[in-house]
PDB file of C-alpha atoms in Angstrom:
ATOM      1  CA  SER E  26      -2.656  23.813  -7.097  1.00 72.00           C
ATOM      2  CA  THR E  27       0.376  23.989  -4.815  1.00 80.00           C
ATOM      3  CA  TRP E  28       2.242  21.430  -2.696  1.00 81.00           C
ATOM      4  CA  SER E  29       4.234  22.078   0.453  1.00 83.00           C
ATOM      5  CA  GLY E  30       6.732  19.830   2.170  1.00 87.00           C
ATOM      6  CA  VAL E  31       5.958  18.809   5.733  1.00 89.00           C
ATOM      7  CA  PRO E  32       8.392  17.217   8.195  1.00 90.00           C
ATOM      8  CA  SER E  33       7.793  13.508   8.603  1.00 93.00           C
ATOM      9  CA  GLY E  34      10.324  13.017  11.365  1.00 93.00           C
ATOM     10  CA  THR E  35      12.041  10.154   9.570  1.00 94.00           C
ATOM     11  CA  THR E  36      14.629   9.705   6.831  1.00 94.00           C
ATOM     12  CA  ASN E  37      13.374   6.203   6.000  1.00 94.00           C
ATOM     13  CA  HIS E  38      11.651   5.566   2.694  1.00 93.00           C
ATOM     14  CA  LEU E  39       7.855   5.742   3.014  1.00 93.00           C
ATOM     15  CA  TRP E  40       5.953   3.317   0.784  1.00 93.00           C
ATOM     16  CA  SER E  41       2.280   3.761   1.574  1.00 93.00           C
ATOM     17  CA  VAL E  42      -0.158   6.278   3.057  1.00 93.00           C
ATOM     18  CA  THR E  43      -3.836   6.139   3.980  1.00 94.00           C
ATOM     19  CA  PHE E  44      -6.308   8.533   5.606  1.00 94.00           C
ATOM     20  CA  ILE E  45      -9.407   7.449   7.529  1.00 94.00           C
ATOM     21  CA  HIS E  46     -10.805  10.990   7.356  1.00 92.00           C
ATOM     22  CA  SER E  47      -9.510  14.471   6.569  1.00 92.00           C
ATOM     23  CA  ASP E  48      -7.444  14.816   9.759  1.00 95.00           C
ATOM     24  CA  THR E  49      -6.233  11.336  10.681  1.00 96.00           C
ATOM     25  CA  GLY E  50      -3.837   9.386   8.493  1.00 94.00           C
ATOM     26  CA  TYR E  51      -1.016   6.866   8.590  1.00 95.00           C
ATOM     27  CA  ALA E  52       2.143   6.219   6.578  1.00 95.00           C
ATOM     28  CA  ALA E  53       4.349   3.121   6.511  1.00 95.00           C
ATOM     29  CA  GLY E  54       7.892   2.518   5.334  1.00 95.00           C
ATOM     30  CA  ASP E  55      11.340   1.030   5.816  1.00 96.00           C
ATOM     31  CA  GLU E  56      12.766  -0.207   9.125  1.00 97.00           C
ATOM     32  CA  GLY E  57       9.276  -0.829  10.528  1.00 97.00           C
ATOM     33  CA  THR E  58       8.291   2.827  10.255  1.00 97.00           C
ATOM     34  CA  ILE E  59       4.668   3.726  10.953  1.00 97.00           C
ATOM     35  CA  LEU E  60       3.699   7.388  11.280  1.00 97.00           C
ATOM     36  CA  LYS E  61       0.392   8.962  12.322  1.00 97.00           C
ATOM     37  CA  THR E  62      -1.088  12.417  11.859  1.00 95.00           C
ATOM     38  CA  ILE E  63      -4.192  13.797  13.562  1.00 97.00           C
ATOM     39  CA  ASN E  64      -4.039  17.267  12.010  1.00 95.00           C
ATOM     40  CA  GLY E  65      -4.292  16.599   8.307  1.00 93.00           C
ATOM     41  CA  GLY E  66      -0.613  15.912   7.780  1.00 92.00           C
ATOM     42  CA  THR E  67       0.819  19.049   9.354  1.00 93.00           C
ATOM     43  CA  THR E  68       2.742  16.970  11.877  1.00 95.00           C
ATOM     44  CA  TRP E  69       3.482  13.253  12.086  1.00 95.00           C
ATOM     45  CA  VAL E  70       4.370  11.169  15.127  1.00 97.00           C
ATOM     46  CA  PRO E  71       6.130   7.780  15.029  1.00 97.00           C
ATOM     47  CA  LEU E  72       4.302   4.695  16.281  1.00 98.00           C
ATOM     48  CA  SER E  73       5.988   1.584  17.641  1.00 97.00           C
ATOM     49  CA  SER E  74       5.498  -1.257  15.154  1.00 97.00           C
ATOM     50  CA  GLY E  75       7.662  -3.759  17.009  1.00 96.00           C
ATOM     51  CA  THR E  76       9.551  -4.732  13.848  1.00 96.00           C
ATOM     52  CA  THR E  77      12.464  -3.533  11.735  1.00 96.00           C
ATOM     53  CA  ASN E  78      11.082  -5.123   8.577  1.00 96.00           C
ATOM     54  CA  SER E  79      10.096  -2.735   5.806  1.00 97.00           C
ATOM     55  CA  LEU E  80       6.345  -2.123   5.721  1.00 97.00           C
ATOM     56  CA  ILE E  81       5.045  -1.670   2.180  1.00 96.00           C
ATOM     57  CA  ALA E  82       1.228  -1.501   2.308  1.00 96.00           C
ATOM     58  CA  ILE E  83      -1.203  -0.077   4.854  1.00 96.00           C
ATOM     59  CA  CYS E  84      -4.989   0.106   5.166  1.00 97.00           C
ATOM     60  CA  PHE E  85      -7.637   0.781   7.805  1.00 97.00           C
ATOM     61  CA  THR E  86     -11.136  -0.681   8.021  1.00 97.00           C
ATOM     62  CA  ASP E  87     -12.389   1.808  10.623  1.00 96.00           C
ATOM     63  CA  ALA E  88     -11.060   4.513  12.936  1.00 96.00           C
ATOM     64  CA  ASN E  89      -9.285   2.013  15.182  1.00 97.00           C
ATOM     65  CA  THR E  90      -8.581  -1.089  13.096  1.00 98.00           C
ATOM     66  CA  GLY E  91      -5.760  -1.197  10.595  1.00 98.00           C
ATOM     67  CA  TYR E  92      -3.225  -3.479   8.954  1.00 98.00           C
ATOM     68  CA  VAL E  93       0.264  -3.186   7.493  1.00 98.00           C
ATOM     69  CA  ALA E  94       2.084  -5.760   5.380  1.00 97.00           C
ATOM     70  CA  GLY E  95       5.621  -5.981   4.115  1.00 97.00           C
ATOM     71  CA  LEU E  96       8.878  -7.861   3.842  1.00 96.00           C
ATOM     72  CA  SER E  97       9.323 -11.468   4.960  1.00 95.00           C
ATOM     73  CA  GLY E  98       5.574 -12.043   5.032  1.00 96.00           C
ATOM     74  CA  ILE E  99       4.938  -9.681   7.920  1.00 97.00           C
ATOM     75  CA  ILE E 100       1.371  -8.589   8.667  1.00 98.00           C
ATOM     76  CA  LEU E 101       0.617  -6.380  11.671  1.00 98.00           C
ATOM     77  CA  LYS E 102      -2.779  -5.371  13.044  1.00 98.00           C
ATOM     78  CA  THR E 103      -3.857  -2.554  15.323  1.00 98.00           C
ATOM     79  CA  SER E 104      -7.201  -2.349  17.113  1.00 98.00           C
ATOM     80  CA  ASN E 105      -6.545   0.920  18.908  1.00 98.00           C
ATOM     81  CA  GLY E 106      -5.644   3.448  16.236  1.00 97.00           C
ATOM     82  CA  GLY E 107      -2.008   2.468  15.987  1.00 97.00           C
ATOM     83  CA  THR E 108      -1.039   2.570  19.661  1.00 97.00           C
ATOM     84  CA  THR E 109      -0.094  -1.115  19.565  1.00 98.00           C
ATOM     85  CA  TRP E 110       0.489  -3.483  16.650  1.00 98.00           C
ATOM     86  CA  ILE E 111       0.163  -7.263  16.881  1.00 97.00           C
ATOM     87  CA  ALA E 112       1.888  -9.637  14.449  1.00 96.00           C
ATOM     88  CA  GLN E 113      -0.462 -11.905  12.491  1.00 95.00           C
ATOM     89  CA  GLN E 114       0.544 -15.352  11.254  1.00 93.00           C
ATOM     90  CA  SER E 115       0.648 -14.977   7.469  1.00 95.00           C
ATOM     91  CA  GLY E 116       2.183 -18.393   6.803  1.00 93.00           C
ATOM     92  CA  THR E 117       4.581 -17.034   4.190  1.00 94.00           C
ATOM     93  CA  ILE E 118       8.022 -15.440   4.058  1.00 93.00           C
ATOM     94  CA  ASN E 119       7.370 -13.817   0.688  1.00 94.00           C
ATOM     95  CA  PHE E 120       7.330 -10.036   0.468  1.00 95.00           C
ATOM     96  CA  LEU E 121       3.772  -8.690   0.743  1.00 97.00           C
ATOM     97  CA  LEU E 122       3.248  -5.625  -1.417  1.00 96.00           C
ATOM     98  CA  ALA E 123      -0.500  -4.895  -1.465  1.00 97.00           C
ATOM     99  CA  ILE E 124      -3.429  -5.111   0.945  1.00 97.00           C
ATOM    100  CA  PHE E 125      -7.180  -4.591   0.557  1.00 97.00           C
ATOM    101  CA  PHE E 126     -10.119  -5.266   2.878  1.00 98.00           C
ATOM    102  CA  THR E 127     -13.679  -5.645   1.622  1.00 97.00           C
ATOM    103  CA  SER E 128     -15.206  -5.671   5.129  1.00 97.00           C
ATOM    104  CA  GLN E 129     -14.198  -5.610   8.791  1.00 97.00           C
ATOM    105  CA  GLU E 130     -13.393  -9.312   8.707  1.00 97.00           C
ATOM    106  CA  THR E 131     -12.462 -10.110   5.096  1.00 98.00           C
ATOM    107  CA  GLY E 132      -9.252  -8.943   3.492  1.00 98.00           C
ATOM    108  CA  TYR E 133      -6.521  -9.888   1.048  1.00 98.00           C
ATOM    109  CA  VAL E 134      -2.781  -9.389   0.700  1.00 97.00           C
ATOM    110  CA  ALA E 135      -0.690 -10.047  -2.397  1.00 97.00           C
ATOM    111  CA  GLY E 136       2.975  -9.976  -3.270  1.00 96.00           C
ATOM    112  CA  GLU E 137       6.095 -11.829  -4.245  1.00 94.00           C
ATOM    113  CA  GLY E 138       5.954 -15.117  -6.142  1.00 92.00           C
ATOM    114  CA  GLY E 139       2.247 -14.904  -6.943  1.00 94.00           C
ATOM    115  CA  THR E 140       1.295 -14.859  -3.267  1.00 95.00           C
ATOM    116  CA  ILE E 141      -2.355 -14.130  -2.496  1.00 96.00           C
ATOM    117  CA  LEU E 142      -3.597 -14.545   1.065  1.00 97.00           C
ATOM    118  CA  LYS E 143      -7.140 -14.130   2.401  1.00 98.00           C
ATOM    119  CA  THR E 144      -8.546 -13.669   5.887  1.00 98.00           C
ATOM    120  CA  THR E 145     -12.185 -13.970   6.910  1.00 98.00           C
ATOM    121  CA  ASP E 146     -11.632 -13.424  10.631  1.00 97.00           C
ATOM    122  CA  GLY E 147     -10.004 -10.012  10.803  1.00 97.00           C
ATOM    123  CA  GLY E 148      -6.450 -11.242  10.287  1.00 96.00           C
ATOM    124  CA  ALA E 149      -6.384 -13.968  12.926  1.00 95.00           C
ATOM    125  CA  THR E 150      -5.785 -16.578  10.213  1.00 96.00           C
ATOM    126  CA  TRP E 151      -4.800 -16.316   6.562  1.00 97.00           C
ATOM    127  CA  GLU E 152      -5.616 -18.773   3.776  1.00 96.00           C
ATOM    128  CA  ASN E 153      -3.122 -19.221   0.951  1.00 94.00           C
ATOM    129  CA  LEU E 154      -4.766 -18.584  -2.434  1.00 92.00           C
ATOM    130  CA  SER E 155      -1.411 -18.610  -4.263  1.00 74.00           C
ATOM    131  CA  SER E 156      -1.879 -18.249  -7.996  1.00 74.00           C
ATOM    132  CA  GLY E 157       1.491 -19.620  -9.105  1.00 75.00           C
ATOM    133  CA  TYR E 158       2.238 -16.450 -11.056  1.00 77.00           C
ATOM    134  CA  ASN E 159       5.014 -13.876 -10.701  1.00 87.00           C
ATOM    135  CA  ASP E 160       5.028 -10.947  -8.294  1.00 95.00           C
ATOM    136  CA  PHE E 161       1.831  -8.989  -7.645  1.00 96.00           C
ATOM    137  CA  TYR E 162       2.048  -5.257  -6.917  1.00 96.00           C
ATOM    138  CA  SER E 163      -1.564  -4.158  -6.491  1.00 97.00           C
ATOM    139  CA  LEU E 164      -5.030  -5.519  -5.770  1.00 96.00           C
ATOM    140  CA  TYR E 165      -8.516  -4.011  -5.773  1.00 97.00           C
ATOM    141  CA  PHE E 166     -12.026  -5.304  -5.122  1.00 98.00           C
ATOM    142  CA  THR E 167     -15.186  -3.739  -6.509  1.00 97.00           C
ATOM    143  CA  ASP E 168     -17.444  -5.750  -4.195  1.00 97.00           C
ATOM    144  CA  ALA E 169     -17.218  -8.622  -1.723  1.00 97.00           C
ATOM    145  CA  SER E 170     -16.702 -11.214  -4.464  1.00 97.00           C
ATOM    146  CA  THR E 171     -15.139  -9.420  -7.431  1.00 98.00           C
ATOM    147  CA  GLY E 172     -11.482  -8.456  -7.329  1.00 98.00           C
ATOM    148  CA  TYR E 173      -8.326  -7.996  -9.360  1.00 97.00           C
ATOM    149  CA  VAL E 174      -4.572  -8.414  -8.911  1.00 97.00           C
ATOM    150  CA  VAL E 175      -1.916  -7.021 -11.260  1.00 96.00           C
ATOM    151  CA  GLY E 176       1.831  -7.337 -11.386  1.00 95.00           C
ATOM    152  CA  GLU E 177       4.965  -8.472 -13.149  1.00 94.00           C
ATOM    153  CA  ASP E 178       5.018  -9.098 -16.922  1.00 94.00           C
ATOM    154  CA  GLY E 179       1.586  -7.536 -17.421  1.00 94.00           C
ATOM    155  CA  ILE E 180      -0.321 -10.024 -15.247  1.00 94.00           C
ATOM    156  CA  ILE E 181      -4.009  -9.201 -14.721  1.00 96.00           C
ATOM    157  CA  LEU E 182      -6.144 -11.690 -12.808  1.00 96.00           C
ATOM    158  CA  LYS E 183      -9.800 -11.403 -11.802  1.00 97.00           C
ATOM    159  CA  THR E 184     -11.869 -13.337  -9.289  1.00 97.00           C
ATOM    160  CA  LEU E 185     -15.656 -13.552  -9.188  1.00 97.00           C
ATOM    161  CA  ASN E 186     -15.880 -15.660  -6.036  1.00 97.00           C
ATOM    162  CA  GLY E 187     -13.724 -14.038  -3.395  1.00 96.00           C
ATOM    163  CA  GLY E 188     -10.434 -15.493  -4.580  1.00 95.00           C
ATOM    164  CA  ASN E 189     -11.370 -19.161  -4.905  1.00 94.00           C
ATOM    165  CA  ASN E 190     -10.688 -19.027  -8.649  1.00 94.00           C
ATOM    166  CA  TRP E 191      -8.933 -16.512 -10.865  1.00 94.00           C
ATOM    167  CA  LEU E 192      -9.499 -15.638 -14.530  1.00 94.00           C
ATOM    168  CA  ASP E 193      -6.423 -14.609 -16.506  1.00 94.00           C
ATOM    169  CA  TYR E 194      -6.926 -11.388 -18.493  1.00 95.00           C
ATOM    170  CA  SER E 195      -3.206 -10.819 -19.125  1.00 93.00           C
ATOM    171  CA  GLY E 196      -1.731 -10.180 -22.543  1.00 91.00           C
ATOM    172  CA  VAL E 197      -2.363  -6.493 -23.086  1.00 91.00           C
ATOM    173  CA  THR E 198       1.283  -5.692 -22.234  1.00 91.00           C
ATOM    174  CA  ILE E 199       4.524  -7.299 -21.103  1.00 90.00           C
ATOM    175  CA  ASN E 200       5.327  -4.269 -18.938  1.00 90.00           C
ATOM    176  CA  TRP E 201       4.956  -4.648 -15.195  1.00 93.00           C
ATOM    177  CA  LEU E 202       1.668  -3.302 -13.832  1.00 95.00           C
ATOM    178  CA  THR E 203       1.938  -1.515 -10.522  1.00 95.00           C
ATOM    179  CA  SER E 204      -1.502  -0.174  -9.618  1.00 96.00           C
ATOM    180  CA  ILE E 205      -5.182  -0.811 -10.335  1.00 96.00           C
ATOM    181  CA  ARG E 206      -8.304   1.193  -9.491  1.00 96.00           C
ATOM    182  CA  PHE E 207     -11.962   0.932 -10.543  1.00 97.00           C
ATOM    183  CA  THR E 208     -14.465   3.802 -10.670  1.00 96.00           C
ATOM    184  CA  THR E 209     -17.481   1.580 -11.403  1.00 96.00           C
ATOM    185  CA  PRO E 210     -17.938  -2.207 -11.348  1.00 96.00           C
ATOM    186  CA  ASP E 211     -16.938  -2.316 -15.034  1.00 97.00           C
ATOM    187  CA  THR E 212     -14.653   0.676 -15.565  1.00 97.00           C
ATOM    188  CA  GLY E 213     -11.095   0.463 -14.306  1.00 96.00           C
ATOM    189  CA  TYR E 214      -7.536   1.593 -14.919  1.00 96.00           C
ATOM    190  CA  VAL E 215      -4.079   0.089 -14.504  1.00 96.00           C
ATOM    191  CA  THR E 216      -0.701   1.797 -14.638  1.00 94.00           C
ATOM    192  CA  GLY E 217       2.788   0.445 -15.049  1.00 93.00           C
ATOM    193  CA  GLY E 218       6.167   0.579 -16.713  1.00 91.00           C
ATOM    194  CA  TYR E 219       7.198   3.068 -19.413  1.00 91.00           C
ATOM    195  CA  GLY E 220       4.213   5.358 -18.902  1.00 90.00           C
ATOM    196  CA  SER E 221       1.649   2.601 -19.392  1.00 92.00           C
ATOM    197  CA  ILE E 222      -2.014   3.343 -18.666  1.00 94.00           C
ATOM    198  CA  TYR E 223      -4.787   0.957 -19.698  1.00 95.00           C
ATOM    199  CA  LYS E 224      -8.551   1.242 -19.321  1.00 96.00           C
ATOM    200  CA  THR E 225     -11.318  -1.363 -19.281  1.00 97.00           C
ATOM    201  CA  VAL E 226     -15.042  -0.742 -19.589  1.00 97.00           C
ATOM    202  CA  ASN E 227     -16.120  -4.399 -19.372  1.00 97.00           C
ATOM    203  CA  GLY E 228     -14.699  -5.582 -16.084  1.00 97.00           C
ATOM    204  CA  GLY E 229     -11.223  -6.434 -17.285  1.00 96.00           C
ATOM    205  CA  VAL E 230     -12.102  -8.592 -20.271  1.00 96.00           C
ATOM    206  CA  ASN E 231     -10.576  -6.050 -22.669  1.00 96.00           C
ATOM    207  CA  TRP E 232      -8.100  -3.237 -22.047  1.00 96.00           C
ATOM    208  CA  THR E 233      -7.357  -0.171 -24.187  1.00 95.00           C
ATOM    209  CA  ALA E 234      -4.040   1.662 -24.068  1.00 94.00           C
ATOM    210  CA  LEU E 235      -4.246   5.349 -23.117  1.00 93.00           C
ATOM    211  CA  SER E 236      -1.565   7.930 -23.845  1.00 86.00           C
ATOM    212  CA  SER E 237       0.095   9.231 -20.692  1.00 85.00           C
ATOM    213  CA  GLY E 238       2.477  11.442 -22.619  1.00 86.00           C
ATOM    214  CA  VAL E 239       5.479  10.162 -20.661  1.00 88.00           C
ATOM    215  CA  ARG E 240       7.885   7.246 -20.751  1.00 85.00           C
ATOM    216  CA  ASN E 241       8.449   7.261 -16.999  1.00 86.00           C
ATOM    217  CA  ASP E 242       7.339   4.294 -14.922  1.00 89.00           C
ATOM    218  CA  LEU E 243       3.971   4.998 -13.280  1.00 90.00           C
ATOM    219  CA  SER E 244       3.581   3.557  -9.790  1.00 90.00           C
ATOM    220  CA  SER E 245       0.063   4.475  -8.650  1.00 91.00           C
ATOM    221  CA  VAL E 246      -3.353   5.505  -9.978  1.00 91.00           C
ATOM    222  CA  TYR E 247      -6.219   7.028  -7.997  1.00 89.00           C
ATOM    223  CA  PHE E 248      -9.627   8.388  -8.987  1.00 90.00           C
ATOM    224  CA  THR E 249     -11.798  10.736  -6.938  1.00 87.00           C
ATOM    225  CA  GLY E 250     -14.759  10.425  -9.297  1.00 87.00           C
ATOM    226  CA  LYS E 251     -15.893   8.905 -12.560  1.00 89.00           C
ATOM    227  CA  ASN E 252     -13.794  11.224 -14.731  1.00 90.00           C
ATOM    228  CA  THR E 253     -11.120  12.710 -12.473  1.00 91.00           C
ATOM    229  CA  GLY E 254      -7.952  10.794 -11.664  1.00 89.00           C
ATOM    230  CA  TRP E 255      -4.227  11.072 -11.042  1.00 87.00           C
ATOM    231  CA  VAL E 256      -1.226   8.921 -11.804  1.00 88.00           C
ATOM    232  CA  VAL E 257       2.190   9.305 -10.197  1.00 87.00           C
ATOM    233  CA  GLY E 258       5.546   7.680 -10.794  1.00 88.00           C
ATOM    234  CA  PHE E 259       9.262   7.958 -11.242  1.00 84.00           C
ATOM    235  CA  CYS E 260      11.153  11.005 -12.520  1.00 71.00           C
TER     236      CYS E 260
END
């Protein structure tokens, strides 16, 4: 019901945040910024990323293992809760804007120029699954095989086989789509430019426009249950 500002300790833009449980969380941002909290966000301490590249997306697969991705194709991995970060060989210089892991070993990153990369060995190597489309801003998997990427010009792609092939379900909008989230294997939501929110109940085959009541660009969507969700965006 109320929100309070907390000191982050940095003036750099922060692009992504994730919590592994109620007390421990991480944020990533410009100039290689990675921050960690162990008290539910009351205080944040900087971690040494070893890079000055902007870090756009962050995720953790367990209490110790996490990944960040960002500009110039950078992917970093920690195996000790953020104490040290090791650069992974992504094989691309494109900006990486989204990251999602379906297991300890298998994960995906997506970004500029239709880039989609996949690892099956915990980030040691990355396979290029490039789609040939425009920029991707978000990706989400509902199980080990079924996933989605969304992005520029209303692109919506779906895979049923872990990224080997992608079905094109674009066409519902020409607005950029910035975030995607599913609450069940079939029911999902995307948000994007000019207040766009769309919902599917058949696994992305069809999408219905929902009224957000605003014309502001919406940058992220998140659901805590089947019926309760939030969208955030620009003022």
